[in-house]
Short mmCIF file of C-alpha atoms and ligand atoms in Angstrom, two decimals:
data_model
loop_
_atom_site.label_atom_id
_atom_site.label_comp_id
_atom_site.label_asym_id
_atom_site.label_seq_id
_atom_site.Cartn_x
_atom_site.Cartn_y
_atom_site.Cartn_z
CA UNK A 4 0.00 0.00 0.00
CA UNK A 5 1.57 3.35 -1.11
CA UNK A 6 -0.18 5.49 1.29
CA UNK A 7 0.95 8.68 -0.51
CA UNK A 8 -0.67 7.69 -3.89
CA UNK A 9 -3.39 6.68 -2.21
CA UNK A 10 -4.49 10.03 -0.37
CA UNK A 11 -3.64 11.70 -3.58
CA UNK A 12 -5.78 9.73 -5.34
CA UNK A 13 -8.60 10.47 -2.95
CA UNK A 14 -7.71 14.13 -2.59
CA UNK A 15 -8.59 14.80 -6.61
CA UNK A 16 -11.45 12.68 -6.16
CA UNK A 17 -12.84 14.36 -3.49
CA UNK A 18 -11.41 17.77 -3.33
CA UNK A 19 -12.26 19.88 0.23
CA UNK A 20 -13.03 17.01 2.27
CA UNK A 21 -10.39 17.92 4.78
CA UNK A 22 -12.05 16.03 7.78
CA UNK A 23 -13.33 12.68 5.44
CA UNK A 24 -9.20 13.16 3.90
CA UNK A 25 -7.62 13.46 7.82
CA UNK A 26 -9.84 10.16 8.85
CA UNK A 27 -8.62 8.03 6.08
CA UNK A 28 -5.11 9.04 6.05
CA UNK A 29 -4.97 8.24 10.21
CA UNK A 30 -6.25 4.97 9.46
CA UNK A 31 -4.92 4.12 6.36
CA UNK A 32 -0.74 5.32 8.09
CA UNK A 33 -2.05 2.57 11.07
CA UNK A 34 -2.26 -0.56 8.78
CA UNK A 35 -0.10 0.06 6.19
CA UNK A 36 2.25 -2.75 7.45
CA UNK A 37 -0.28 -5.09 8.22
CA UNK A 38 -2.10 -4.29 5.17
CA UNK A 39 1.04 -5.27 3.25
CA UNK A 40 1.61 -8.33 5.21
CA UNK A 41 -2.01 -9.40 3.24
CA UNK A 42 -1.18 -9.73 -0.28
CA UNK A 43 -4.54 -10.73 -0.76
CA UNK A 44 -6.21 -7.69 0.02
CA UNK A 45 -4.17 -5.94 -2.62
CA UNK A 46 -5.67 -8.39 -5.17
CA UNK A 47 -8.99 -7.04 -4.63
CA UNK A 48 -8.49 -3.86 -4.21
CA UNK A 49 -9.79 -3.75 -0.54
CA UNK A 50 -8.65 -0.34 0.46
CA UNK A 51 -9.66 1.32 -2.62
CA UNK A 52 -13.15 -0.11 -1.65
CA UNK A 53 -12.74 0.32 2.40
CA UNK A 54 -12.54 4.04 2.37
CA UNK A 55 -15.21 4.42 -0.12
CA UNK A 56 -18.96 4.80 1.71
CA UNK A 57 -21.33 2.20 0.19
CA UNK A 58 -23.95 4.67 -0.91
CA UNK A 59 -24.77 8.35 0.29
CA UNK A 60 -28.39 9.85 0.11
CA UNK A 61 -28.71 13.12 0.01
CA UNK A 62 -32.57 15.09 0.12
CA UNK A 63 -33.67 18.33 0.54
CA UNK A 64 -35.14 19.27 4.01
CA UNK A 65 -37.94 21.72 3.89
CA UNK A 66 -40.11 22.92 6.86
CA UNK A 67 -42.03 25.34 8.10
CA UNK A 68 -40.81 27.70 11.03
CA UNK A 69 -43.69 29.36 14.05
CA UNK A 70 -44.00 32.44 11.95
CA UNK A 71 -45.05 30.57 8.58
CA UNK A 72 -42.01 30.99 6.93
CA UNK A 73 -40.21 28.15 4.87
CA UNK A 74 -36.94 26.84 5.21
CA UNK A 75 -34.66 24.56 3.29
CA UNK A 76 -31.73 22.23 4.69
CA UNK A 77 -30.00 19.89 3.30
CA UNK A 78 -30.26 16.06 4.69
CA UNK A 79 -27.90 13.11 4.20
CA UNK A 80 -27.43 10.19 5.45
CA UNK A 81 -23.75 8.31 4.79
CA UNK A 82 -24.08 4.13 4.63
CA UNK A 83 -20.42 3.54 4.26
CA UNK A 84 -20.09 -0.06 5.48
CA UNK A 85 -22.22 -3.14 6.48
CA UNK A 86 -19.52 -5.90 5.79
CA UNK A 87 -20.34 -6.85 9.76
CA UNK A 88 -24.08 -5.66 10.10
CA UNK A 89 -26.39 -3.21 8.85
CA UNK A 90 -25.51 0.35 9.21
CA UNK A 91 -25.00 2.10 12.77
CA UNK A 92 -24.38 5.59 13.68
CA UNK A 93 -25.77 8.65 14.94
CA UNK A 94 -27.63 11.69 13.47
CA UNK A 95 -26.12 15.55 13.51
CA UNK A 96 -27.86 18.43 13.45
CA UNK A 97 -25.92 20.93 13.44
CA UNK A 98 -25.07 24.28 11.05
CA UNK A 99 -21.16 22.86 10.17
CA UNK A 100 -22.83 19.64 9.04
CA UNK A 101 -21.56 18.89 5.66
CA UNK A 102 -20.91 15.51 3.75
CA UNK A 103 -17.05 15.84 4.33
CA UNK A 104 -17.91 15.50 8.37
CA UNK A 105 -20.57 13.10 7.58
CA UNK A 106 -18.35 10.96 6.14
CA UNK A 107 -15.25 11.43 8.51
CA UNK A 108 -17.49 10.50 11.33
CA UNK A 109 -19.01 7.42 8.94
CA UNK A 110 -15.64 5.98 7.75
CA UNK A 111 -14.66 6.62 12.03
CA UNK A 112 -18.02 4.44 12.94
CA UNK A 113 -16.96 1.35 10.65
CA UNK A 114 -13.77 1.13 12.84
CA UNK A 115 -15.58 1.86 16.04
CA UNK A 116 -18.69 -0.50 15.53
CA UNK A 117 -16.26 -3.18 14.64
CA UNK A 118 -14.01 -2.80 18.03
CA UNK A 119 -17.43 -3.13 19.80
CA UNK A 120 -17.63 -6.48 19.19
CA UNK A 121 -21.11 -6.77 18.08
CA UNK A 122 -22.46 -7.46 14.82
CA UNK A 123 -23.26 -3.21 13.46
CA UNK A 124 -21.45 -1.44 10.42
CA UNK A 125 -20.75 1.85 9.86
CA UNK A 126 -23.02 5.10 8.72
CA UNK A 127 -23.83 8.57 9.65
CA UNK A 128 -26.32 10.75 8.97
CA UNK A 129 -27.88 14.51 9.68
CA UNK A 130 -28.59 17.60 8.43
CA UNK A 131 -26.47 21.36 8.71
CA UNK A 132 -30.23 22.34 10.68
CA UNK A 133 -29.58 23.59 13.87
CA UNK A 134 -32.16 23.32 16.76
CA UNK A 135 -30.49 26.27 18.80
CA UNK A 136 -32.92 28.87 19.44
CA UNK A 137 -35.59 26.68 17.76
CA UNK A 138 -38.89 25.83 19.26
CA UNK A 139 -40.02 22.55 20.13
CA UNK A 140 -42.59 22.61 17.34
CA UNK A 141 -40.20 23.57 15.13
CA UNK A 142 -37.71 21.08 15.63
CA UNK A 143 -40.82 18.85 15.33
CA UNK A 144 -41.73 19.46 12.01
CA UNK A 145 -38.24 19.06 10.65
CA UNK A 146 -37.27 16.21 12.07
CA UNK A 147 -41.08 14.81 10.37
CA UNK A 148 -39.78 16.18 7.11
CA UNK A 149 -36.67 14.92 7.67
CA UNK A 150 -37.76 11.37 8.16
CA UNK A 151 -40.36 11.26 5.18
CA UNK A 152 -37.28 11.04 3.07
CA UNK A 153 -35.08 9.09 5.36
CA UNK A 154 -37.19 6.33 6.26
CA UNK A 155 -37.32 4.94 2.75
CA UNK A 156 -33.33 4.10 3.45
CA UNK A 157 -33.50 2.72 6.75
CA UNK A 158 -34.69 -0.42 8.60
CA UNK A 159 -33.87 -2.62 11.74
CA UNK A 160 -32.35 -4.68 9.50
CA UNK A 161 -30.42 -2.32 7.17
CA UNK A 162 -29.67 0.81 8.93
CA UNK A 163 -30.05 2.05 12.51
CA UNK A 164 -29.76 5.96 13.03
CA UNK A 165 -29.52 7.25 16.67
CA UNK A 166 -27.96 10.63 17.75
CA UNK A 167 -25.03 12.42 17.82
CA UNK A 168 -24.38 16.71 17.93
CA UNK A 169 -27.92 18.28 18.39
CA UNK A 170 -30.44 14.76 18.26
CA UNK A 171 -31.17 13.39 21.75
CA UNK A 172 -33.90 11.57 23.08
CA UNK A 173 -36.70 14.42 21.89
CA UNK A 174 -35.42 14.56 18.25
CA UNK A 175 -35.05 10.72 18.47
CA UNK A 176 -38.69 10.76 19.75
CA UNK A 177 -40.16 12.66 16.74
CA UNK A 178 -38.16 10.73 14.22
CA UNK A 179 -39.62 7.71 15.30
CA UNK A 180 -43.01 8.64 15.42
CA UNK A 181 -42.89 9.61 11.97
CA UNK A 182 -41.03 6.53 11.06
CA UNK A 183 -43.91 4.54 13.01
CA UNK A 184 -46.45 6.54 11.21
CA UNK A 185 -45.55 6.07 7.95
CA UNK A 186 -44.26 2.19 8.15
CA UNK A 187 -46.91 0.46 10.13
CA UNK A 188 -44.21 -0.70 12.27
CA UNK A 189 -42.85 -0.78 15.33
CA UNK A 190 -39.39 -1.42 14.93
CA UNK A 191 -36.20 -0.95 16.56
CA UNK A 192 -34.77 1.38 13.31
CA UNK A 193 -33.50 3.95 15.70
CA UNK A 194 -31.57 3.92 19.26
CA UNK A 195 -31.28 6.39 21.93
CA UNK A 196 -35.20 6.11 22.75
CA UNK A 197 -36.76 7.08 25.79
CA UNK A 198 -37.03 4.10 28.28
CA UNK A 199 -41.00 4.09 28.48
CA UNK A 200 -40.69 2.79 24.13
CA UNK A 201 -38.00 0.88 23.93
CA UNK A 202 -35.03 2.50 24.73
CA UNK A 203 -32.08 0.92 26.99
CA UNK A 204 -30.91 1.72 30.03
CA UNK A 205 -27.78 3.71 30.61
CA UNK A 206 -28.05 5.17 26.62
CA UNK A 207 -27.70 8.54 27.32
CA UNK A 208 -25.07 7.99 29.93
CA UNK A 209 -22.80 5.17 27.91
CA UNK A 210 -20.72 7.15 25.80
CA UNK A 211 -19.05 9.06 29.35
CA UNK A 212 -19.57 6.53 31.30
CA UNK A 213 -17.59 3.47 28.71
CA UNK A 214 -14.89 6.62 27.97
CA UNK A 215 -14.11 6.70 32.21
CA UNK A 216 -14.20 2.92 32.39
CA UNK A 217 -12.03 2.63 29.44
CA UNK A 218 -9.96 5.23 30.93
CA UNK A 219 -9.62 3.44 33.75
CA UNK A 220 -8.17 0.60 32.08
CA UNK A 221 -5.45 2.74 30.61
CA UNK A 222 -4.35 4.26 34.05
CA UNK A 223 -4.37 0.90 35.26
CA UNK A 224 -1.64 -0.18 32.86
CA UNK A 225 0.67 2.08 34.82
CA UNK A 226 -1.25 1.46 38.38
CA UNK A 227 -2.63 4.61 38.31
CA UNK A 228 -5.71 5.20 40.51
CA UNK A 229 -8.26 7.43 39.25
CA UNK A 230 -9.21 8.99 42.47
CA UNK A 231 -8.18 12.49 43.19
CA UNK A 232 -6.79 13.40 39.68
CA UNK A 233 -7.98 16.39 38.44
CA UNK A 234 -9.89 16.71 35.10
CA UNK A 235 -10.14 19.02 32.35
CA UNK A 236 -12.93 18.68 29.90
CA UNK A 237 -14.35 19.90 26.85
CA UNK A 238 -18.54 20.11 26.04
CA UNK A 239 -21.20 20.50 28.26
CA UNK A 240 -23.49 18.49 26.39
CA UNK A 241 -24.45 15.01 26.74
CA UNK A 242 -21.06 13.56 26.00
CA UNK A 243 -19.54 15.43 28.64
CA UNK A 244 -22.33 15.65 31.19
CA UNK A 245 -22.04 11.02 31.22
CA UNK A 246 -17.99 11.54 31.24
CA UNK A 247 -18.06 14.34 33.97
CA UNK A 248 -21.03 12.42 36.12
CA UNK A 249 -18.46 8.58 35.98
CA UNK A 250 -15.16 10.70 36.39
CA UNK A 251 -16.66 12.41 39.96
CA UNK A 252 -18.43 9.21 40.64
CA UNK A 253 -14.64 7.49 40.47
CA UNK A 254 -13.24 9.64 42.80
CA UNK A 255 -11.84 12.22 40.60
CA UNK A 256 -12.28 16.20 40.03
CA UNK A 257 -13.34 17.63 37.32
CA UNK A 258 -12.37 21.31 36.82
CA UNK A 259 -13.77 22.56 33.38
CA UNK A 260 -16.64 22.44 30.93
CA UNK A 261 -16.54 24.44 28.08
CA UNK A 262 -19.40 25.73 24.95
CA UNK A 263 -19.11 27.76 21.68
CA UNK A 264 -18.32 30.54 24.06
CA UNK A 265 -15.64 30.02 25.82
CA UNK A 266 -14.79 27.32 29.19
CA UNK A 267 -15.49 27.32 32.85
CA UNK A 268 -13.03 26.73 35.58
CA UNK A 269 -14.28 25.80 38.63
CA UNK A 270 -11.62 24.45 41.06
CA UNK A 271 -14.18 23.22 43.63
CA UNK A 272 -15.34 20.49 41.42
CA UNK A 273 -17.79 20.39 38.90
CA UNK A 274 -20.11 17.75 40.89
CA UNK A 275 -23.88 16.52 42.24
CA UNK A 276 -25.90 19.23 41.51
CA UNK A 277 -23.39 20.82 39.00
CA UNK A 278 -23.38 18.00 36.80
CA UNK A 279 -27.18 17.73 36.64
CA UNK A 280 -27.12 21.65 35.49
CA UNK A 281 -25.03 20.95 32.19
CA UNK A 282 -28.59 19.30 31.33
CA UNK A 283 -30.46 22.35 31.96
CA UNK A 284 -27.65 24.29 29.94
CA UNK A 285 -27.92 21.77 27.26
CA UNK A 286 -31.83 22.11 27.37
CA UNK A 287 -31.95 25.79 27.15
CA UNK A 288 -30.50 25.53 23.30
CA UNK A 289 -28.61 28.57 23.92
CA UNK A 290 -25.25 26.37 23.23
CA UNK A 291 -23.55 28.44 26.33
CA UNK A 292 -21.89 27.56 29.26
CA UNK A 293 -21.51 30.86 30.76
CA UNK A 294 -24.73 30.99 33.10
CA UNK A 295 -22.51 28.23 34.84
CA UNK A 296 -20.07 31.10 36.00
CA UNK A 297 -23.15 33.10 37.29
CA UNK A 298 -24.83 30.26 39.02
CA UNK A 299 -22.04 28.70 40.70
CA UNK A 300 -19.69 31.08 41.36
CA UNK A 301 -17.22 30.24 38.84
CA UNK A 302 -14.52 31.80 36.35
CA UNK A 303 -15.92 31.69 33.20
CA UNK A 304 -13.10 32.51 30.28
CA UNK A 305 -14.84 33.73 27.17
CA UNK A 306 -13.61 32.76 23.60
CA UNK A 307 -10.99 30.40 25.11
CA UNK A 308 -10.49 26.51 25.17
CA UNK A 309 -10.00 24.52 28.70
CA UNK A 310 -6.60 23.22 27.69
CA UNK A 311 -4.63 25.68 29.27
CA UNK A 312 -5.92 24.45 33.04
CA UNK A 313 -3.52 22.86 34.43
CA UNK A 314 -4.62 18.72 34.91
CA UNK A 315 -4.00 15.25 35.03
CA UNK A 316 -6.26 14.24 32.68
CA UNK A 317 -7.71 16.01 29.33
CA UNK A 318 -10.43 14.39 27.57
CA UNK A 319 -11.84 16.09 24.44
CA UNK A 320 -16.14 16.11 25.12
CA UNK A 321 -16.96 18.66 22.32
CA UNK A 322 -16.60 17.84 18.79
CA UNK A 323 -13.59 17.48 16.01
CA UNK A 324 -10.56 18.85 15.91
CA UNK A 325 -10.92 20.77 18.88
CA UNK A 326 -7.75 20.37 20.07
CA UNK A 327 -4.83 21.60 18.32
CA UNK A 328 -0.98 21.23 17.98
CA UNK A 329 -0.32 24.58 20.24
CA UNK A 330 -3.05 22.88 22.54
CA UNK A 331 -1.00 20.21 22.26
CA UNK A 332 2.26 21.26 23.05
CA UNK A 333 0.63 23.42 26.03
CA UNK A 334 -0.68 20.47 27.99
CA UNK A 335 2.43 18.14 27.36
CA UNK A 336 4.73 20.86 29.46
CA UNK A 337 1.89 19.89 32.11
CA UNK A 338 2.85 16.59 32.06
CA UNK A 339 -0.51 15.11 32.37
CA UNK A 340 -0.80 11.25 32.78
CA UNK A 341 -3.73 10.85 30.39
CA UNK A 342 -5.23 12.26 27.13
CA UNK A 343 -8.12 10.87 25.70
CA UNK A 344 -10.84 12.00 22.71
CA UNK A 345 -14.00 11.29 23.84
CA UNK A 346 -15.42 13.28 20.78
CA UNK A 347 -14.91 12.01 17.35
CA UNK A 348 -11.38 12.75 16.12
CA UNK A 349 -11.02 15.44 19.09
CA UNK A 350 -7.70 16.22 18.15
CA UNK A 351 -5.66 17.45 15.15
CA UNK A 352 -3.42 15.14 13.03
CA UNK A 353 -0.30 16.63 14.43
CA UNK A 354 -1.71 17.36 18.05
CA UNK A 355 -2.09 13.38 18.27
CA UNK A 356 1.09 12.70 16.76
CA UNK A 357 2.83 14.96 19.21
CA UNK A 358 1.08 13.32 22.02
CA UNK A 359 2.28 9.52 20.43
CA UNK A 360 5.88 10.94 19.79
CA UNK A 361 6.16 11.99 23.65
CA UNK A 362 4.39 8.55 24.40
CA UNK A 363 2.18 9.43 26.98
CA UNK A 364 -0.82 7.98 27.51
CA UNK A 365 -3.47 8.83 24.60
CA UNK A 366 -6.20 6.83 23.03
CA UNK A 367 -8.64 8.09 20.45
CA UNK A 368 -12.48 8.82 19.91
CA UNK A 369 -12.96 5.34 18.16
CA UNK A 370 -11.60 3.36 20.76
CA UNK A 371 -12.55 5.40 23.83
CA UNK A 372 -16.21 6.58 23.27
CA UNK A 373 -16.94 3.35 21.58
CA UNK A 374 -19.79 2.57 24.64
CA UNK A 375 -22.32 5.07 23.01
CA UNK A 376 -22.43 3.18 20.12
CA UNK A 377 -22.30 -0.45 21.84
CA UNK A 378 -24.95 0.39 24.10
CA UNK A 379 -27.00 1.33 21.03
CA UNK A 380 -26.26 -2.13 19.74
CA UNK A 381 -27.71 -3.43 23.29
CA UNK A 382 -30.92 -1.59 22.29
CA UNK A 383 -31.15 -2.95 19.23
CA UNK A 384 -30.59 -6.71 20.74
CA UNK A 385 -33.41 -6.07 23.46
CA UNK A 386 -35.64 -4.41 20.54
CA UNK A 387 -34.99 -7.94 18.36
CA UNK A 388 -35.58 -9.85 21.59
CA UNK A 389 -39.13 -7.63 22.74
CA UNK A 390 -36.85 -7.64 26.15
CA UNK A 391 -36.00 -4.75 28.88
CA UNK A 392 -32.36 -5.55 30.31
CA UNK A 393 -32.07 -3.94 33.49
CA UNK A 394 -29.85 -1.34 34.46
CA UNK A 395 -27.14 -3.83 36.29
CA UNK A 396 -27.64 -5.61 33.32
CA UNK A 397 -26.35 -3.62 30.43
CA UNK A 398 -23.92 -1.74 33.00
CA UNK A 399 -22.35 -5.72 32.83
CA UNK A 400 -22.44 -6.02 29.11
CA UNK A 401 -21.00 -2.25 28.83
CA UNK A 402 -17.92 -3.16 31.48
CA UNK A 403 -17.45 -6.46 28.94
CA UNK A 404 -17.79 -4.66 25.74
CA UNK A 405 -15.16 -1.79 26.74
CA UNK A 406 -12.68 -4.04 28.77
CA UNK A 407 -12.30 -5.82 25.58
CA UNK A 408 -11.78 -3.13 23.50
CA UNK A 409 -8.93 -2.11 25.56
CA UNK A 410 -7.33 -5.30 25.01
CA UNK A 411 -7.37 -5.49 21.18
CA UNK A 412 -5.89 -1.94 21.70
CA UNK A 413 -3.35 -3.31 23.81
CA UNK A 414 -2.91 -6.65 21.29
CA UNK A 415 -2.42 -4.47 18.12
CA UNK A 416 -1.06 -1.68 19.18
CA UNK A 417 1.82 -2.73 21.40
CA UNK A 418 5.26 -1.19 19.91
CA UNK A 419 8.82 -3.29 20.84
CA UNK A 420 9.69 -0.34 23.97
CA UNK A 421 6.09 -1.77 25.61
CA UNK A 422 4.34 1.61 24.85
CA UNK A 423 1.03 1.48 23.97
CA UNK A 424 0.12 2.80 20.63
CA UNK A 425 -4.12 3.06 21.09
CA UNK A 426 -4.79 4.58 17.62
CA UNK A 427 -2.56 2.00 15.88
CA UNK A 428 -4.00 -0.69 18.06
CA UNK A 429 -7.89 0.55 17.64
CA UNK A 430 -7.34 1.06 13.30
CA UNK A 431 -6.11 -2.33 13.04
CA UNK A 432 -7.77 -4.13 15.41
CA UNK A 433 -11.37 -2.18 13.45
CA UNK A 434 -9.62 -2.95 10.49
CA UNK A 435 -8.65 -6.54 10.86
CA UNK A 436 -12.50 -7.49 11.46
CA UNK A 437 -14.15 -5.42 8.62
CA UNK A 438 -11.60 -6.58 6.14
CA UNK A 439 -12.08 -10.39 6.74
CA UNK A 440 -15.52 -10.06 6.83
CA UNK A 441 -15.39 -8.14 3.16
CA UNK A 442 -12.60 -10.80 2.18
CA UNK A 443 -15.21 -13.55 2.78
CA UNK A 444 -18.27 -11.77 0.73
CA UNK A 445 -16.53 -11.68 -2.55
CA UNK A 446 -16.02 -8.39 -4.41
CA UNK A 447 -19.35 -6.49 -3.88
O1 2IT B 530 -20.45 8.77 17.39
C1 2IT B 530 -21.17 7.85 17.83
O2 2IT B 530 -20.71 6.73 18.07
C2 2IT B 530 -22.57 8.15 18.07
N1 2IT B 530 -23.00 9.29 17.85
C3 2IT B 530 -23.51 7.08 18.54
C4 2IT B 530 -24.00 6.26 17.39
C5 2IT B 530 -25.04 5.26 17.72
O3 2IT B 530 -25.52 4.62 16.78
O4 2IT B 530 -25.40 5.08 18.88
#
């Protein structure tokens, strides 16, 4: 594999696409030896096909606001693998949404799924809609206009949306009542529910809560002990609200949450009652976090980015390519014992390789918020099975699911020093899976 050629190749195919360009190249500069040790992949042409999506669908959105006037956004929806399972992967609304993200965070979710261990391919969907300072009516009607077109694409069988940036359980709600409405069918098409109609317990909290555990397991491979390190975080939203919520519950402090408009340091702890406010924050669909400062009592620095808090641990809650090479560079000469993306691709291309070149600890978005998406999968199993698991229940099947993600990390991405190379380990390890599976189904 000529990895050079290759990313040229793509780069005139698909000019712009600097997020969907930045995925494949990370993945593609992971497997390139083991990819080589395959001749047989060559022969086929597997890579060529790998980081192509299997379809796109793209619709107009159209919908009409409180005051009567019409709108038009654009909808897709990515399906760009189901070598292991029908399509799996969350909805964005949000006004950056464009296909390059859409299929960055697509290509990402093939990897991801496959590290789950549990039978879901990859996709990704949304719309550049954005429900801030939208009513609730509002967002109603576009997510029904936004699922007449979908639904003909989608199926329990062939592709399973759920959320990501700007769908939770509300959006999720009025998607599926259209989808209900115009199937006949009661279905388990999308996850992230609401527990009362079929949704699983821990969903909303699983992506934070699988990034601490499989934190947890990282710290442990140098006997580190969670409790009392201090923790600066990204987001306020429901990524960072689960992660925040585990990290305090382990013992630890978390000193920041940040928005669109700047961070909040609170060196008390954000905790308890704290925690439960980034909902209301998130709720109010002002996408701030400075009423925080107000309420609480805390410094709130506008227009900046939490990494310049000193911490122990820095996990990226917010979205990608928030943190950059300067970022970087600032929190290595903090010597923190942990960095982690707990949003898709949090970090740069050079940020991670600075943090791999110093080897400190550092796994990425794939591997480490890789419960979201597995507890979705657990939704879709108790959907299939017209079963409720209880709460201790999937909390079992999450600890599984994550502990053994950390050990295909650990199996592929060991280097000869014993350092721990997580985003080598996760690519392959995702890799490895899809591409036997696509081996075995011919050339399709
Ligand atoms: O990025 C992700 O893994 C998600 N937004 C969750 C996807 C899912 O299908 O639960």
């Amino acid at each position: 594999m000529d990895v050079n050629k290759l990313m040229i190749t793509l780069e005139q195919k698909h000019p712009g696409e600097l997020e969907y360009l930045q995925a494949v190249k990370e993945v593609l500069l992971s497997i390139k030896d083991v990819y080589n040790m395959h001749p047989e992949f060559e022969k086929v042409k597997l890579i060529e096909r790998l980081v192509e999506p299997e379809r796109i669908i793209t619709f107009r959105v159209p919908w009409t606001d409180d005051r009567g006037d019409v709108h038009v956004n654009l909808g897709y929806r990515v399906q760009f693998n189901s070598a292991i399972g029908p399509y799996k992967g969350g909805l964005r609304f949000h006004s950056s949404v464009n296909l390059s993200i859409l299929k960055f965070l697509a290509f990402e979710q093939t990897f991801k799924n496959a590290l789950t261990t549990l039978p879901m391919g990859g996709g990704k969907g949304g719309s550049d809609f954005s429900i801030r300072g939208r009513s609730s009516n509002e967002i109603m009607r576009f997510c029904q206009s936004f699922m007449e077109e979908l639904f003909h694409y989608i199926g329990p069988d062939e592709d399973v949306p759920a959320g990501d940036i700007g769908v939770g359980t509300r959006e999720i709600g009025f998607l599926f009542g259209t989808y209900k409405k115009l199937s006949h069918k009661w279905n388990g098409v999308l996850t992230g529910k609401g527990i009362e109609w079929g949704g699983s317990e821990i969903r909303t909290k699983a992506t934070g809560y699988g990034a601490l555990y499989f934190i947890n397991q990282m710290l442990q491979t140098k006997d580190v002990d969670i409790a009392g390190k201090t923790v600066a975080l990204s987001g306020f939203g429901n990524v960072a609200w689960g992660a925040a919520k585990k990290a305090s519950e382990l013992g630890a402090k978390v000193i920041t949450i940040s928005g669109p408009d700047g961070y909040i340091y609170d060196p008390d702890g954000i905790s308890g009652e704290k925690i439960d406010y980034m909902l209301e924050l998130r709720a109010s669909g002002d996408d701030i976090c400075q009423p925080y400062a107000e309420k609480f009592n805390a410094t709130f620095v506008r227009g900046e980015k939490p990494w310049t808090k000193k911490a122990d641990i820095y996990l990226t809650c917010a979205t990608q390519n928030e943190l950059n090479e300067n970022d970087a560079q600032m929190i290595l000469k903090n010597q923190p014992i942990c960095v982690a993306e707990v949003s898709n691709m949090g970090c740069t291309e050079k940020a991670t390789e600075l943090f791999i070149n110093e080897k400190i600890l550092f796994a990425p978005g794939k591997a480490v918020n890789a419960g979201g998406v597995a507890t979705s999968g657990l939704e879709m199993s108790q959907n299939s099975m017209r079963l409720h698991w209880s709460e201790n229940d999937v909390d079992e099947h999450l600890h599984r699911i994550i502990h053994s993600i950390h050990e295909q990390c650990v199996k592929y991405g060991r280097t000869s020093d014993g350092y721990v190379n997580y985003v080598k380990g996760a690519n392959i390890a995702g890799f490895m899976k899809v591409a036997n599976a696509m081996m075995a189904q011919g050339i399709v």
